Short mmCIF file of C-alpha atoms in Angstrom, two decimals:
data_model
loop_
_atom_site.label_atom_id
_atom_site.label_comp_id
_atom_site.label_asym_id
_atom_site.label_seq_id
_atom_site.Cartn_x
_atom_site.Cartn_y
_atom_site.Cartn_z
CA UNK A 1 0.00 0.00 0.00
CA UNK A 2 1.65 3.20 -1.11
CA UNK A 3 0.77 6.55 0.30
CA UNK A 4 0.92 9.57 -1.88
CA UNK A 5 1.44 12.88 -0.32
CA UNK A 6 -1.10 15.47 -1.19
CA UNK A 7 0.41 18.56 -2.69
CA UNK A 8 0.01 21.59 -0.49
CA UNK A 9 -2.66 23.89 -1.82
CA UNK A 10 -1.38 27.39 -2.41
CA UNK A 11 -3.74 30.28 -2.56
CA UNK A 12 -2.92 33.50 -4.41
CA UNK A 13 -1.60 36.29 -2.21
CA UNK A 14 -4.24 38.91 -1.49
CA UNK A 15 -2.92 42.06 0.18
CA UNK A 16 -6.48 43.12 1.06
CA UNK A 17 -6.60 40.36 3.67
CA UNK A 18 -3.84 42.09 5.64
CA UNK A 19 -5.07 45.67 5.40
CA UNK A 20 -7.08 45.44 8.58
CA UNK A 21 -6.16 48.71 10.28
CA UNK A 22 -5.12 52.26 9.50
CA UNK A 23 -1.44 51.66 10.24
CA UNK A 24 -1.25 48.76 7.76
CA UNK A 25 -3.05 50.81 5.10
CA UNK A 26 -0.75 53.80 5.67
CA UNK A 27 2.39 51.66 5.40
CA UNK A 28 1.11 49.94 2.26
CA UNK A 29 0.11 53.18 0.56
CA UNK A 30 3.43 54.81 1.47
CA UNK A 31 5.33 51.89 -0.07
CA UNK A 32 3.15 52.08 -3.20
CA UNK A 33 3.79 55.81 -3.59
CA UNK A 34 7.54 55.34 -3.10
CA UNK A 35 7.74 52.99 -6.10
CA UNK A 36 6.81 55.83 -8.45
CA UNK A 37 4.79 53.32 -10.48
CA UNK A 38 1.29 54.60 -11.29
CA UNK A 39 -0.01 51.08 -11.95
CA UNK A 40 1.23 49.90 -8.57
CA UNK A 41 -0.48 52.87 -6.91
CA UNK A 42 -3.76 51.90 -8.60
CA UNK A 43 -3.25 48.30 -7.49
CA UNK A 44 -2.66 49.45 -3.90
CA UNK A 45 -5.78 51.64 -3.99
CA UNK A 46 -7.77 48.67 -5.33
CA UNK A 47 -6.43 46.43 -2.56
CA UNK A 48 -7.42 48.94 0.12
CA UNK A 49 -10.83 49.43 -1.53
CA UNK A 50 -11.42 45.66 -1.54
CA UNK A 51 -10.39 45.49 2.12
CA UNK A 52 -12.93 48.21 2.95
CA UNK A 53 -15.62 46.91 0.59
CA UNK A 54 -15.74 48.03 -3.04
CA UNK A 55 -19.44 48.85 -3.02
CA UNK A 56 -19.12 51.11 0.03
CA UNK A 57 -15.99 52.82 -1.30
CA UNK A 58 -17.69 53.43 -4.65
CA UNK A 59 -20.70 54.94 -2.88
CA UNK A 60 -18.51 57.12 -0.63
CA UNK A 61 -16.53 58.29 -3.67
CA UNK A 62 -19.67 59.08 -5.65
CA UNK A 63 -18.82 56.50 -8.30
CA UNK A 64 -20.56 53.43 -9.63
CA UNK A 65 -19.03 50.15 -8.52
CA UNK A 66 -18.12 49.21 -12.10
CA UNK A 67 -16.56 52.65 -12.64
CA UNK A 68 -14.42 52.12 -9.54
CA UNK A 69 -13.22 48.73 -10.80
CA UNK A 70 -12.37 50.25 -14.19
CA UNK A 71 -10.58 53.25 -12.67
CA UNK A 72 -8.37 51.01 -10.52
CA UNK A 73 -7.65 48.35 -13.15
CA UNK A 74 -4.03 47.82 -14.24
CA UNK A 75 -3.20 50.13 -17.13
CA UNK A 76 -6.13 52.44 -16.42
CA UNK A 77 -5.52 56.14 -16.70
CA UNK A 78 -8.02 57.59 -14.24
CA UNK A 79 -8.36 61.33 -13.88
CA UNK A 80 -6.67 62.96 -10.90
CA UNK A 81 -10.10 63.97 -9.63
CA UNK A 82 -11.24 60.34 -9.63
CA UNK A 83 -8.14 59.16 -7.77
CA UNK A 84 -8.63 61.86 -5.14
CA UNK A 85 -12.29 60.90 -4.69
CA UNK A 86 -11.21 57.31 -4.04
CA UNK A 87 -8.42 58.40 -1.69
CA UNK A 88 -10.87 60.51 0.34
CA UNK A 89 -13.45 57.70 0.37
CA UNK A 90 -10.78 55.38 1.77
CA UNK A 91 -9.95 57.87 4.51
CA UNK A 92 -6.35 58.09 3.31
CA UNK A 93 -4.23 61.22 3.05
CA UNK A 94 -1.40 61.43 0.54
CA UNK A 95 1.40 63.58 1.94
CA UNK A 96 4.67 64.90 0.62
CA UNK A 97 7.95 65.21 2.45
CA UNK A 98 11.39 66.40 1.47
CA UNK A 99 13.87 63.64 0.75
#
């Protein structure tokens, strides 16, 4: 009788699962901004929005849920105004500091 080991099941990493408090969100958003990559910033905003609930964030931002998904999709080019609506709806402040 041979026993076969079951392969461990890996689940895709989902940052939203770890964004459970303001400090984690602030650290994540700071890291995203420091990359200088606009697509990564949109990804980070999408992760935070999913952690907070996309429908609620869309409502708070004055956007439709589908519009929010489209605005935060990789490669999207949302307007500055849209990004700032989402940022405010998430309760996040983007700050600048001298390097």
